[in-house]
Amino acid sequence: MWRPIAAGIGLAAAAVIALPAVAGAQDAEPIPVTGQQVNLLWVVLGACLVIFMQAGFALVETGFCRAKHAAHVVSTNFAIFGLGFVGFFFLGFGFAFGGFSLPLVGMDTAVGDAFIGSGNWIFLYKGGFALTDLSGAGGAATLGFFLYMVAFMDTVATIPTGSMAERWKWSSFMVWGLFCGAIYYPIFAAWTWGGGWVSQLGNSADLGFGYVDFAGSGVVHAVGGVAALAGAIVIGPRIGKFNKDGSANVIPGHHIPMAMLGTFILLFGWFGFNAASTFAATDVQFATVAANTAIAGAFGAIANICFMMLTRDKKPDPGMMANGMLAGLVAITAPCAFVDPWAAAVIGTIAGVLVVFSVEFFEKRGIDDAVGAISVHGVCGSFGVLAVGLFANGTYGAGWNVTTEGTAFDSGKGVMGIFGGDFGIGIRQLGAQAIGVVVIWTVILGIAYAFFKIQNTLSKGGIRSSEADEIEGLDRPEMGAMAYPEFTHQDVTPWLEEEAHKHHTATPV
């Protein structure tokens, strides 16, 4: 993730606590050791908060879906944690942060050489598949970093479970979870947070400090969002979503309070997502990050409410207002450390409205996204990446991505956007951000689409559940248990099932 030296020192210090020499020196130097331990604790607590976000995703997606699919949807959100974790444990972490000289992933030197600033992450240098070879320096800090990164990876993995909900075959879903953790997420993570070519655009092409993404608007959310788009295209729309003339039917979720509770859980976890990305409690920029995160989320929600009331039937859509808050949170995730509070408010406001247009855009093109994941994460995540090049104020991030060349480095300032005081530096930074967005929406989207398309071709019956199972609800045929046993198929929106039989013409692409 290539934090600047100021932030990197915190994790470097944490790495030292794994050495016996440091343990023996605690009495002689109590203050530094205490700081080292607190910084490592900061990373681990941040990881716990991000992992807890999985509960938020589970509630949001399940609430936005129908009751007859609830056990299936919540189970995908539960299982994706373990599936992605296993893939990342065995392969993904090494590919993303292991310093390999492979054509698609990694970089040419070990992450620790520049990321920590001193010492050596022996395990990363040697590869570290399955977290092996922890005998060298930095074992404790390495495991803390792994825990934090695996939580981010699982966020990517869970995003398509929303867009593809209510018709995704369980066995096919499981393959995605492993693939995302082992291969899909690590590719762009290596190119950016792993020190790869996108992060080095400042040194190689004089584009600011290279691709800058503090906590993952692009690396996490947009990467997950384009996978959600690819999966939705391949799997096709739900039965009854679109009529023969292409018009869309509303398929209401069964539990809006559940979805909104999940949104608040996500807001809570987001402080670990963003603020702990300083990697050090001793880097007090985390206070700015946390405040900007809350500001953007609040303004995103209120902007969405006002926009819906003024332009859409004068009523605030509860589901859309939840997505408005999430849109603001996603958009601020990349620029949160680099912008002023007023800019965080602007970013949240734009994202809260942008998500409405995006949802309508994809729906008009026959793409069925059950929860709005493509728009919240893919579109608003991309906007957040560009927001760095627009609003970064130049007060934080000097030397980001270990940049030692170019105009931005010579300025002596931090990451700066075009409204940050120097248009020339800002436009270069915006160029690096735009390249990152283009790569996500071409190469990374292409990888996701190829995966789902090949899987759909090779899997018996494709990646989609049978029509009969979808109409009945996936709980009983796919999971063998119902979320609400007192409900029968006939109890749940029978009119929608009748419409499905009358109008259904959609087949998977």
Short mmCIF file of C-alpha atoms in Angstrom, two decimals:
data_model
loop_
_atom_site.label_atom_id
_atom_site.label_comp_id
_atom_site.label_asym_id
_atom_site.label_seq_id
_atom_site.Cartn_x
_atom_site.Cartn_y
_atom_site.Cartn_z
CA MET A 1 0.00 0.00 0.00
CA TRP A 2 3.10 2.08 0.04
CA ARG A 3 2.38 4.52 2.81
CA PRO A 4 4.67 7.56 3.08
CA ILE A 5 7.65 7.26 5.35
CA ALA A 6 5.86 8.98 8.25
CA ALA A 7 3.09 6.41 8.29
CA GLY A 8 5.38 3.52 7.36
CA ILE A 9 7.57 4.06 10.41
CA GLY A 10 4.66 3.05 12.63
CA LEU A 11 4.34 -0.37 11.03
CA ALA A 12 8.12 -0.67 10.88
CA ALA A 13 8.27 -0.15 14.60
CA ALA A 14 5.57 -2.73 15.10
CA ALA A 15 7.59 -5.25 13.12
CA VAL A 16 10.47 -4.96 15.56
CA ILE A 17 8.48 -6.30 18.48
CA ALA A 18 8.79 -9.77 16.96
CA LEU A 19 12.55 -9.77 17.76
CA PRO A 20 13.75 -11.11 21.09
CA ALA A 21 16.18 -8.21 21.39
CA VAL A 22 13.34 -5.75 21.51
CA ALA A 23 11.49 -7.72 24.16
CA GLY A 24 14.57 -7.62 26.31
CA ALA A 25 14.93 -3.88 25.86
CA GLN A 26 11.46 -2.97 27.09
CA ASP A 27 12.63 -1.90 30.54
CA ALA A 28 15.33 0.35 29.08
CA GLU A 29 13.10 2.01 26.48
CA PRO A 30 9.51 1.80 27.69
CA ILE A 31 8.12 4.69 25.61
CA PRO A 32 9.21 3.52 22.12
CA VAL A 33 8.17 -0.07 22.78
CA THR A 34 4.78 1.05 24.06
CA GLY A 35 4.33 3.05 20.87
CA GLN A 36 5.28 0.05 18.76
CA GLN A 37 2.78 -2.17 20.52
CA VAL A 38 0.02 0.42 20.22
CA ASN A 39 0.65 0.79 16.50
CA LEU A 40 0.40 -2.94 15.93
CA LEU A 41 -2.73 -3.03 18.08
CA TRP A 42 -4.15 -0.23 15.93
CA VAL A 43 -3.73 -2.37 12.81
CA VAL A 44 -5.28 -5.44 14.42
CA LEU A 45 -8.25 -3.50 15.81
CA GLY A 46 -8.75 -1.94 12.39
CA ALA A 47 -8.77 -5.42 10.87
CA CYS A 48 -11.42 -6.52 13.38
CA LEU A 49 -13.62 -3.56 12.46
CA VAL A 50 -13.30 -4.33 8.76
CA ILE A 51 -14.10 -7.99 9.35
CA PHE A 52 -17.20 -6.92 11.28
CA MET A 53 -18.32 -5.10 8.13
CA GLN A 54 -19.14 -8.55 6.77
CA ALA A 55 -22.11 -8.55 9.14
CA GLY A 56 -23.21 -5.26 7.63
CA PHE A 57 -22.98 -6.57 4.09
CA ALA A 58 -24.93 -9.67 5.11
CA LEU A 59 -27.77 -7.63 6.59
CA VAL A 60 -27.90 -5.12 3.73
CA GLU A 61 -27.98 -7.71 0.97
CA THR A 62 -30.37 -10.06 2.76
CA GLY A 63 -32.76 -7.24 3.62
CA PHE A 64 -32.80 -6.00 0.03
CA CYS A 65 -33.69 -9.49 -1.26
CA ARG A 66 -36.90 -11.49 -0.99
CA ALA A 67 -37.74 -13.68 1.99
CA LYS A 68 -37.66 -16.93 0.02
CA HIS A 69 -33.97 -16.35 -0.79
CA ALA A 70 -32.89 -14.98 2.60
CA ALA A 71 -31.05 -18.06 3.90
CA HIS A 72 -29.18 -18.36 0.61
CA VAL A 73 -28.16 -14.70 0.45
CA VAL A 74 -27.01 -14.49 4.06
CA SER A 75 -25.12 -17.77 3.64
CA THR A 76 -23.17 -16.41 0.67
CA ASN A 77 -22.15 -13.46 2.82
CA PHE A 78 -21.16 -15.80 5.62
CA ALA A 79 -19.23 -18.27 3.48
CA ILE A 80 -17.39 -15.68 1.40
CA PHE A 81 -15.31 -14.74 4.43
CA GLY A 82 -13.86 -18.22 4.70
CA LEU A 83 -13.59 -18.87 0.98
CA GLY A 84 -11.75 -15.66 0.20
CA PHE A 85 -9.63 -16.05 3.32
CA VAL A 86 -8.46 -19.53 2.26
CA GLY A 87 -7.55 -18.33 -1.25
CA PHE A 88 -5.70 -15.31 0.11
CA PHE A 89 -3.91 -17.41 2.72
CA PHE A 90 -2.53 -19.91 0.24
CA LEU A 91 -1.80 -17.68 -2.78
CA GLY A 92 -3.25 -14.18 -2.76
CA PHE A 93 -1.15 -12.52 -0.08
CA GLY A 94 2.06 -13.74 -1.65
CA PHE A 95 0.97 -12.59 -5.10
CA ALA A 96 -0.10 -9.15 -3.92
CA PHE A 97 2.66 -8.34 -1.45
CA GLY A 98 5.36 -10.96 -1.92
CA GLY A 99 7.67 -9.09 -4.27
CA PHE A 100 7.47 -11.50 -7.22
CA SER A 101 8.74 -10.61 -10.68
CA LEU A 102 5.75 -12.07 -12.48
CA PRO A 103 4.21 -10.52 -15.62
CA LEU A 104 0.80 -9.98 -14.00
CA VAL A 105 1.31 -9.63 -10.27
CA GLY A 106 3.83 -8.28 -7.81
CA MET A 107 6.88 -6.16 -8.42
CA ASP A 108 10.61 -6.54 -8.82
CA THR A 109 11.77 -6.02 -5.23
CA ALA A 110 10.50 -7.04 -1.83
CA VAL A 111 7.80 -4.85 -0.33
CA GLY A 112 9.70 -4.50 2.92
CA ASP A 113 12.70 -2.80 1.31
CA ALA A 114 10.81 0.46 0.87
CA PHE A 115 7.48 -0.06 2.60
CA ILE A 116 8.99 -0.47 6.04
CA GLY A 117 11.97 1.76 5.45
CA SER A 118 14.41 -0.34 7.43
CA GLY A 119 14.87 -3.97 8.22
CA ASN A 120 13.58 -6.75 5.99
CA TRP A 121 10.36 -8.70 5.72
CA ILE A 122 12.11 -12.02 5.16
CA PHE A 123 8.87 -13.89 4.69
CA LEU A 124 7.62 -11.52 2.00
CA TYR A 125 10.92 -11.56 0.18
CA LYS A 126 10.84 -15.35 -0.05
CA GLY A 127 7.25 -15.47 -1.15
CA GLY A 128 5.30 -16.51 1.89
CA PHE A 129 2.61 -18.70 0.37
CA ALA A 130 0.38 -20.06 3.14
CA LEU A 131 2.12 -17.68 5.57
CA THR A 132 5.23 -19.83 5.65
CA ASP A 133 8.76 -18.81 6.62
CA LEU A 134 7.98 -16.45 9.47
CA SER A 135 11.33 -17.07 11.15
CA GLY A 136 12.81 -13.78 10.03
CA ALA A 137 12.29 -10.25 11.27
CA GLY A 138 8.80 -8.82 11.37
CA GLY A 139 6.73 -11.95 11.98
CA ALA A 140 4.18 -10.29 14.27
CA ALA A 141 3.78 -7.21 12.09
CA THR A 142 3.53 -9.37 8.99
CA LEU A 143 0.66 -11.34 10.48
CA GLY A 144 -1.05 -8.13 11.56
CA PHE A 145 -0.70 -6.76 8.03
CA PHE A 146 -2.03 -10.03 6.59
CA LEU A 147 -5.07 -9.87 8.85
CA TYR A 148 -5.78 -6.31 7.75
CA MET A 149 -5.33 -7.08 4.06
CA VAL A 150 -7.41 -10.24 4.13
CA ALA A 151 -10.29 -8.21 5.53
CA PHE A 152 -10.03 -5.81 2.59
CA MET A 153 -9.92 -8.69 0.14
CA ASP A 154 -13.11 -10.17 1.59
CA THR A 155 -14.89 -6.89 0.95
CA VAL A 156 -14.08 -7.28 -2.74
CA ALA A 157 -15.25 -10.87 -2.73
CA THR A 158 -18.61 -10.13 -1.13
CA ILE A 159 -19.69 -7.33 -3.49
CA PRO A 160 -20.88 -9.62 -6.34
CA THR A 161 -23.00 -11.59 -3.88
CA GLY A 162 -25.31 -8.58 -3.94
CA SER A 163 -25.54 -7.98 -7.68
CA MET A 164 -25.98 -11.70 -8.43
CA ALA A 165 -28.29 -12.47 -5.52
CA GLU A 166 -31.39 -14.65 -5.84
CA ARG A 167 -30.15 -16.72 -8.81
CA TRP A 168 -26.50 -17.65 -8.17
CA LYS A 169 -25.88 -21.38 -7.87
CA TRP A 170 -24.15 -22.17 -4.58
CA SER A 171 -21.44 -24.37 -6.07
CA SER A 172 -20.53 -21.68 -8.61
CA PHE A 173 -20.45 -19.03 -5.93
CA MET A 174 -17.91 -21.05 -3.95
CA VAL A 175 -15.50 -21.14 -6.88
CA TRP A 176 -15.70 -17.34 -7.14
CA GLY A 177 -14.79 -16.93 -3.47
CA LEU A 178 -11.61 -18.95 -3.85
CA PHE A 179 -10.69 -17.29 -7.15
CA CYS A 180 -11.17 -13.79 -5.78
CA GLY A 181 -8.93 -14.37 -2.79
CA ALA A 182 -6.24 -16.27 -4.66
CA ILE A 183 -6.04 -14.46 -8.03
CA TYR A 184 -8.55 -11.72 -8.81
CA TYR A 185 -8.05 -9.24 -5.99
CA PRO A 186 -4.25 -9.68 -5.76
CA ILE A 187 -3.67 -8.53 -9.35
CA PHE A 188 -4.72 -4.91 -8.98
CA ALA A 189 -3.63 -4.88 -5.33
CA ALA A 190 -0.11 -5.78 -6.48
CA TRP A 191 -0.10 -3.12 -9.19
CA THR A 192 -1.09 -0.45 -6.65
CA TRP A 193 -0.66 -1.22 -2.95
CA GLY A 194 2.00 -3.84 -3.68
CA GLY A 195 4.24 -1.26 -5.34
CA GLY A 196 3.55 -2.28 -8.94
CA TRP A 197 3.54 -0.21 -12.10
CA VAL A 198 0.36 1.79 -11.44
CA SER A 199 1.71 3.04 -8.12
CA GLN A 200 4.99 4.04 -9.75
CA LEU A 201 3.54 6.37 -12.37
CA GLY A 202 5.03 9.29 -10.45
CA ASN A 203 8.55 7.95 -10.85
CA SER A 204 8.10 6.56 -14.35
CA ALA A 205 5.81 9.13 -15.99
CA ASP A 206 5.84 12.22 -13.73
CA LEU A 207 2.18 11.72 -12.88
CA GLY A 208 2.01 13.14 -9.36
CA PHE A 209 2.76 10.48 -6.76
CA GLY A 210 1.46 7.72 -8.98
CA TYR A 211 -1.87 6.05 -8.32
CA VAL A 212 -2.99 7.09 -4.83
CA ASP A 213 -5.77 5.25 -3.01
CA PHE A 214 -5.59 5.65 0.75
CA ALA A 215 -7.98 2.89 1.78
CA GLY A 216 -9.46 1.38 -1.35
CA SER A 217 -12.12 3.26 -3.33
CA GLY A 218 -10.51 1.67 -6.36
CA VAL A 219 -8.41 -1.23 -5.12
CA VAL A 220 -11.29 -2.63 -3.09
CA HIS A 221 -14.65 -1.11 -4.05
CA ALA A 222 -14.32 -0.44 -7.77
CA VAL A 223 -12.52 -3.77 -8.28
CA GLY A 224 -15.41 -5.49 -6.51
CA GLY A 225 -17.93 -3.36 -8.39
CA VAL A 226 -16.71 -4.32 -11.85
CA ALA A 227 -16.77 -7.98 -10.80
CA ALA A 228 -20.38 -7.43 -9.74
CA LEU A 229 -21.11 -5.99 -13.19
CA ALA A 230 -19.40 -8.84 -15.00
CA GLY A 231 -21.26 -11.43 -12.96
CA ALA A 232 -24.62 -9.72 -13.43
CA ILE A 233 -24.12 -9.62 -17.20
CA VAL A 234 -23.20 -13.30 -17.45
CA ILE A 235 -25.82 -14.64 -15.05
CA GLY A 236 -28.64 -12.53 -16.47
CA PRO A 237 -31.57 -10.80 -14.73
CA ARG A 238 -33.88 -12.37 -12.20
CA ILE A 239 -37.08 -13.93 -13.44
CA GLY A 240 -39.73 -11.22 -13.57
CA LYS A 241 -37.35 -8.26 -13.38
CA PHE A 242 -37.85 -7.11 -16.97
CA ASN A 243 -40.88 -7.21 -19.22
CA LYS A 244 -40.84 -8.11 -22.90
CA ASP A 245 -40.66 -4.41 -23.83
CA GLY A 246 -37.56 -3.98 -21.66
CA SER A 247 -39.28 -2.06 -18.88
CA ALA A 248 -38.26 -2.99 -15.35
CA ASN A 249 -40.42 -4.23 -12.52
CA VAL A 250 -39.67 -3.35 -8.92
CA ILE A 251 -38.75 -6.41 -6.87
CA PRO A 252 -38.95 -5.13 -3.30
CA GLY A 253 -36.73 -6.42 -0.54
CA HIS A 254 -38.38 -8.25 2.32
CA HIS A 255 -36.77 -6.44 5.27
CA ILE A 256 -35.79 -2.78 4.87
CA PRO A 257 -35.08 -2.30 8.60
CA MET A 258 -32.55 -5.13 8.37
CA ALA A 259 -30.86 -3.46 5.41
CA MET A 260 -30.68 -0.10 7.16
CA LEU A 261 -29.27 -1.67 10.32
CA GLY A 262 -26.64 -3.28 8.11
CA THR A 263 -25.83 0.13 6.68
CA PHE A 264 -25.10 1.50 10.16
CA ILE A 265 -22.89 -1.50 10.90
CA LEU A 266 -20.98 -0.77 7.71
CA LEU A 267 -20.60 2.87 8.78
CA PHE A 268 -19.15 1.70 12.09
CA GLY A 269 -16.73 -0.71 10.42
CA TRP A 270 -15.68 1.91 7.89
CA PHE A 271 -13.68 3.73 10.56
CA GLY A 272 -11.43 0.69 10.71
CA PHE A 273 -11.41 0.54 6.94
CA ASN A 274 -10.21 4.12 6.56
CA ALA A 275 -8.71 5.43 9.79
CA ALA A 276 -6.61 2.34 10.53
CA SER A 277 -5.07 2.62 7.06
CA THR A 278 -2.56 5.01 8.59
CA PHE A 279 -1.05 1.76 9.95
CA ALA A 280 -0.05 3.70 13.07
CA ALA A 281 -1.97 5.25 15.92
CA THR A 282 1.02 7.57 16.24
CA ASP A 283 0.11 9.07 12.86
CA VAL A 284 -2.60 11.43 14.05
CA GLN A 285 -3.88 11.94 10.52
CA PHE A 286 -6.28 9.16 11.46
CA ALA A 287 -8.46 11.81 13.14
CA THR A 288 -8.82 13.69 9.85
CA VAL A 289 -9.53 10.42 8.08
CA ALA A 290 -12.25 9.42 10.55
CA ALA A 291 -13.93 12.83 10.47
CA ASN A 292 -13.90 12.97 6.67
CA THR A 293 -15.35 9.47 6.52
CA ALA A 294 -18.32 10.40 8.71
CA ILE A 295 -18.86 13.70 6.87
CA ALA A 296 -19.01 12.05 3.46
CA GLY A 297 -21.37 9.33 4.66
CA ALA A 298 -23.75 11.83 6.26
CA PHE A 299 -23.77 14.18 3.28
CA GLY A 300 -24.23 11.24 0.91
CA ALA A 301 -27.33 10.10 2.78
CA ILE A 302 -28.90 13.55 3.04
CA ALA A 303 -28.11 14.49 -0.55
CA ASN A 304 -29.77 11.28 -1.66
CA ILE A 305 -32.85 11.91 0.47
CA CYS A 306 -33.25 15.47 -0.82
CA PHE A 307 -32.68 14.45 -4.42
CA MET A 308 -35.23 11.64 -4.26
CA MET A 309 -37.81 13.90 -2.63
CA LEU A 310 -37.31 16.68 -5.16
CA THR A 311 -37.16 14.56 -8.30
CA ARG A 312 -38.65 11.10 -7.64
CA ASP A 313 -42.28 11.12 -6.48
CA LYS A 314 -41.50 13.46 -3.56
CA LYS A 315 -40.71 10.44 -1.37
CA PRO A 316 -37.40 9.38 0.16
CA ASP A 317 -36.70 5.80 -0.90
CA PRO A 318 -35.37 4.03 2.24
CA GLY A 319 -33.31 1.58 0.23
CA MET A 320 -31.85 4.32 -1.92
CA MET A 321 -31.00 6.51 1.06
CA ALA A 322 -29.02 3.61 2.52
CA ASN A 323 -27.17 3.33 -0.76
CA GLY A 324 -26.64 7.10 -0.67
CA MET A 325 -24.76 6.80 2.61
CA LEU A 326 -22.76 3.84 1.32
CA ALA A 327 -21.96 5.75 -1.87
CA GLY A 328 -20.53 8.62 0.17
CA LEU A 329 -18.47 6.22 2.26
CA VAL A 330 -17.13 4.43 -0.80
CA ALA A 331 -16.23 7.67 -2.55
CA ILE A 332 -14.32 9.15 0.41
CA THR A 333 -12.27 5.99 0.98
CA ALA A 334 -9.51 6.93 -1.47
CA PRO A 335 -9.16 10.67 -0.70
CA CYS A 336 -10.05 10.63 3.03
CA ALA A 337 -6.51 11.39 4.24
CA PHE A 338 -5.79 14.06 1.65
CA VAL A 339 -8.81 16.39 1.60
CA ASP A 340 -10.33 19.12 3.74
CA PRO A 341 -13.68 18.56 5.47
CA TRP A 342 -15.50 20.79 2.98
CA ALA A 343 -14.22 18.57 0.17
CA ALA A 344 -15.40 15.46 2.02
CA ALA A 345 -18.87 17.03 2.15
CA VAL A 346 -18.76 17.76 -1.58
CA ILE A 347 -17.55 14.25 -2.39
CA GLY A 348 -20.29 12.68 -0.29
CA THR A 349 -22.95 14.91 -1.81
CA ILE A 350 -21.93 14.10 -5.38
CA ALA A 351 -21.75 10.37 -4.65
CA GLY A 352 -25.16 10.37 -2.95
CA VAL A 353 -26.76 11.69 -6.13
CA LEU A 354 -24.49 9.87 -8.58
CA VAL A 355 -25.62 6.51 -7.24
CA VAL A 356 -29.22 7.25 -8.26
CA PHE A 357 -28.30 7.99 -11.86
CA SER A 358 -26.03 4.98 -11.97
CA VAL A 359 -28.69 2.57 -10.72
CA GLU A 360 -31.11 3.86 -13.32
CA PHE A 361 -28.45 3.72 -16.05
CA PHE A 362 -27.72 0.03 -15.57
CA GLU A 363 -31.35 -0.93 -15.09
CA LYS A 364 -32.32 0.75 -18.37
CA ARG A 365 -29.71 -1.42 -20.09
CA GLY A 366 -31.18 -4.66 -18.83
CA ILE A 367 -28.64 -5.29 -16.08
CA ASP A 368 -30.28 -6.55 -12.91
CA ASP A 369 -28.38 -5.62 -9.75
CA ALA A 370 -30.41 -6.79 -6.79
CA VAL A 371 -28.86 -4.39 -4.27
CA GLY A 372 -27.18 -1.63 -6.31
CA ALA A 373 -23.67 -3.00 -5.75
CA ILE A 374 -22.38 -2.03 -9.19
CA SER A 375 -23.36 1.59 -8.66
CA VAL A 376 -22.37 1.95 -5.01
CA HIS A 377 -19.01 0.24 -5.30
CA GLY A 378 -18.04 0.32 -8.97
CA VAL A 379 -19.21 3.77 -10.06
CA CYS A 380 -18.86 5.67 -6.79
CA GLY A 381 -15.57 3.90 -6.06
CA SER A 382 -14.23 5.14 -9.39
CA PHE A 383 -15.42 8.64 -8.57
CA GLY A 384 -13.58 8.42 -5.26
CA VAL A 385 -10.35 7.54 -7.07
CA LEU A 386 -10.71 10.57 -9.32
CA ALA A 387 -11.59 12.75 -6.30
CA VAL A 388 -7.99 12.38 -5.11
CA GLY A 389 -6.82 14.15 -8.26
CA LEU A 390 -9.51 16.79 -7.83
CA PHE A 391 -9.56 17.71 -4.13
CA ALA A 392 -6.32 16.57 -2.44
CA ASN A 393 -4.90 19.59 -0.61
CA GLY A 394 -1.15 18.83 -0.59
CA THR A 395 -0.74 18.74 3.20
CA TYR A 396 -0.27 14.98 3.60
CA GLY A 397 1.46 12.20 1.71
CA ALA A 398 4.81 13.66 0.70
CA GLY A 399 6.84 10.82 -0.79
CA TRP A 400 3.77 8.63 -1.26
CA ASN A 401 4.45 5.44 -3.20
CA VAL A 402 8.15 6.04 -2.45
CA THR A 403 8.13 8.66 -5.18
CA THR A 404 11.56 10.28 -5.58
CA GLU A 405 11.20 11.73 -9.07
CA GLY A 406 9.02 14.25 -10.87
CA THR A 407 7.24 17.52 -10.30
CA ALA A 408 5.20 16.40 -7.30
CA PHE A 409 8.30 15.21 -5.45
CA ASP A 410 10.18 18.40 -6.23
CA SER A 411 7.35 20.50 -4.79
CA GLY A 412 8.03 19.15 -1.31
CA LYS A 413 4.29 18.91 -0.70
CA GLY A 414 1.95 16.00 -0.24
CA VAL A 415 -0.64 14.56 -2.60
CA MET A 416 -2.33 17.41 -4.47
CA GLY A 417 -5.36 17.64 -6.76
CA ILE A 418 -6.24 20.32 -9.29
CA PHE A 419 -8.10 22.33 -6.60
CA GLY A 420 -5.24 21.92 -4.13
CA GLY A 421 -3.30 25.04 -5.08
CA ASP A 422 -1.10 23.92 -7.98
CA PHE A 423 -3.01 23.05 -11.13
CA GLY A 424 0.04 21.63 -12.90
CA ILE A 425 0.75 19.10 -10.16
CA GLY A 426 -2.94 18.41 -9.71
CA ILE A 427 -3.57 17.58 -13.35
CA ARG A 428 -0.68 15.14 -13.30
CA GLN A 429 -2.10 13.46 -10.21
CA LEU A 430 -5.52 13.32 -11.84
CA GLY A 431 -3.88 11.62 -14.81
CA ALA A 432 -2.49 8.87 -12.59
CA GLN A 433 -5.88 8.40 -10.97
CA ALA A 434 -7.59 8.24 -14.36
CA ILE A 435 -5.19 5.56 -15.54
CA GLY A 436 -6.07 3.50 -12.49
CA VAL A 437 -9.79 3.85 -13.24
CA VAL A 438 -9.29 2.89 -16.89
CA VAL A 439 -7.33 -0.21 -15.88
CA ILE A 440 -10.11 -1.25 -13.49
CA TRP A 441 -12.86 -0.81 -16.09
CA THR A 442 -10.95 -2.56 -18.87
CA VAL A 443 -8.37 -5.08 -17.68
CA ILE A 444 -9.85 -5.96 -14.29
CA LEU A 445 -13.42 -5.98 -15.63
CA GLY A 446 -12.20 -8.18 -18.48
CA ILE A 447 -10.62 -10.66 -16.07
CA ALA A 448 -13.83 -10.88 -14.04
CA TYR A 449 -15.99 -11.28 -17.13
CA ALA A 450 -13.70 -13.98 -18.52
CA PHE A 451 -13.84 -15.86 -15.23
CA PHE A 452 -17.65 -15.85 -15.04
CA LYS A 453 -18.05 -16.59 -18.73
CA ILE A 454 -15.66 -19.55 -18.66
CA GLN A 455 -17.21 -20.85 -15.46
CA ASN A 456 -20.68 -20.51 -16.96
CA THR A 457 -19.57 -22.49 -20.01
CA LEU A 458 -17.76 -25.26 -18.16
CA SER A 459 -20.20 -25.73 -15.26
CA LYS A 460 -22.98 -28.22 -15.76
CA GLY A 461 -26.09 -26.11 -16.18
CA GLY A 462 -24.10 -22.89 -15.91
CA ILE A 463 -23.59 -20.68 -12.87
CA ARG A 464 -27.28 -19.92 -12.49
CA SER A 465 -29.79 -21.86 -10.43
CA SER A 466 -32.60 -23.57 -12.29
CA GLU A 467 -35.73 -21.60 -13.10
CA ALA A 468 -37.82 -23.86 -10.88
CA ASP A 469 -35.48 -23.32 -7.92
CA GLU A 470 -35.44 -19.57 -8.47
CA ILE A 471 -39.22 -19.36 -8.53
CA GLU A 472 -39.54 -21.52 -5.44
CA GLY A 473 -36.78 -19.59 -3.68
CA LEU A 474 -33.22 -20.79 -3.28
CA ASP A 475 -33.48 -21.46 0.44
CA ARG A 476 -34.97 -24.94 0.26
CA PRO A 477 -33.40 -26.35 -2.95
CA GLU A 478 -29.94 -24.79 -2.55
CA MET A 479 -29.50 -24.61 1.23
CA GLY A 480 -31.84 -27.28 2.56
CA ALA A 481 -33.23 -24.81 5.07
CA MET A 482 -35.50 -21.79 4.98
CA ALA A 483 -34.81 -18.47 6.67
CA TYR A 484 -38.51 -18.19 7.57
CA PRO A 485 -40.00 -21.70 7.79
CA GLU A 486 -43.49 -20.35 8.40
CA PHE A 487 -43.47 -18.82 4.93
CA THR A 488 -44.47 -20.93 1.95
CA HIS A 489 -43.83 -20.20 -1.67
CA GLN A 490 -47.41 -19.11 -2.10
CA ASP A 491 -47.13 -16.64 0.77
CA VAL A 492 -44.40 -14.59 -0.90
CA THR A 493 -45.46 -12.07 -3.58
CA PRO A 494 -47.61 -14.48 -5.64
CA TRP A 495 -48.43 -11.73 -8.10
CA LEU A 496 -44.77 -11.41 -8.97
CA GLU A 497 -44.51 -15.10 -9.75
CA GLU A 498 -47.51 -14.83 -12.07
CA GLU A 499 -45.88 -11.91 -13.83
CA ALA A 500 -42.67 -13.88 -14.12
CA HIS A 501 -44.38 -16.68 -16.00
CA LYS A 502 -46.22 -14.24 -18.28
CA HIS A 503 -43.31 -11.97 -19.16
CA HIS A 504 -40.10 -13.90 -18.58
CA THR A 505 -37.95 -14.07 -21.69
CA ALA A 506 -34.51 -13.41 -20.24
CA THR A 507 -31.79 -16.04 -20.46
CA PRO A 508 -28.21 -15.84 -19.26
CA VAL A 509 -25.86 -14.10 -21.70
#
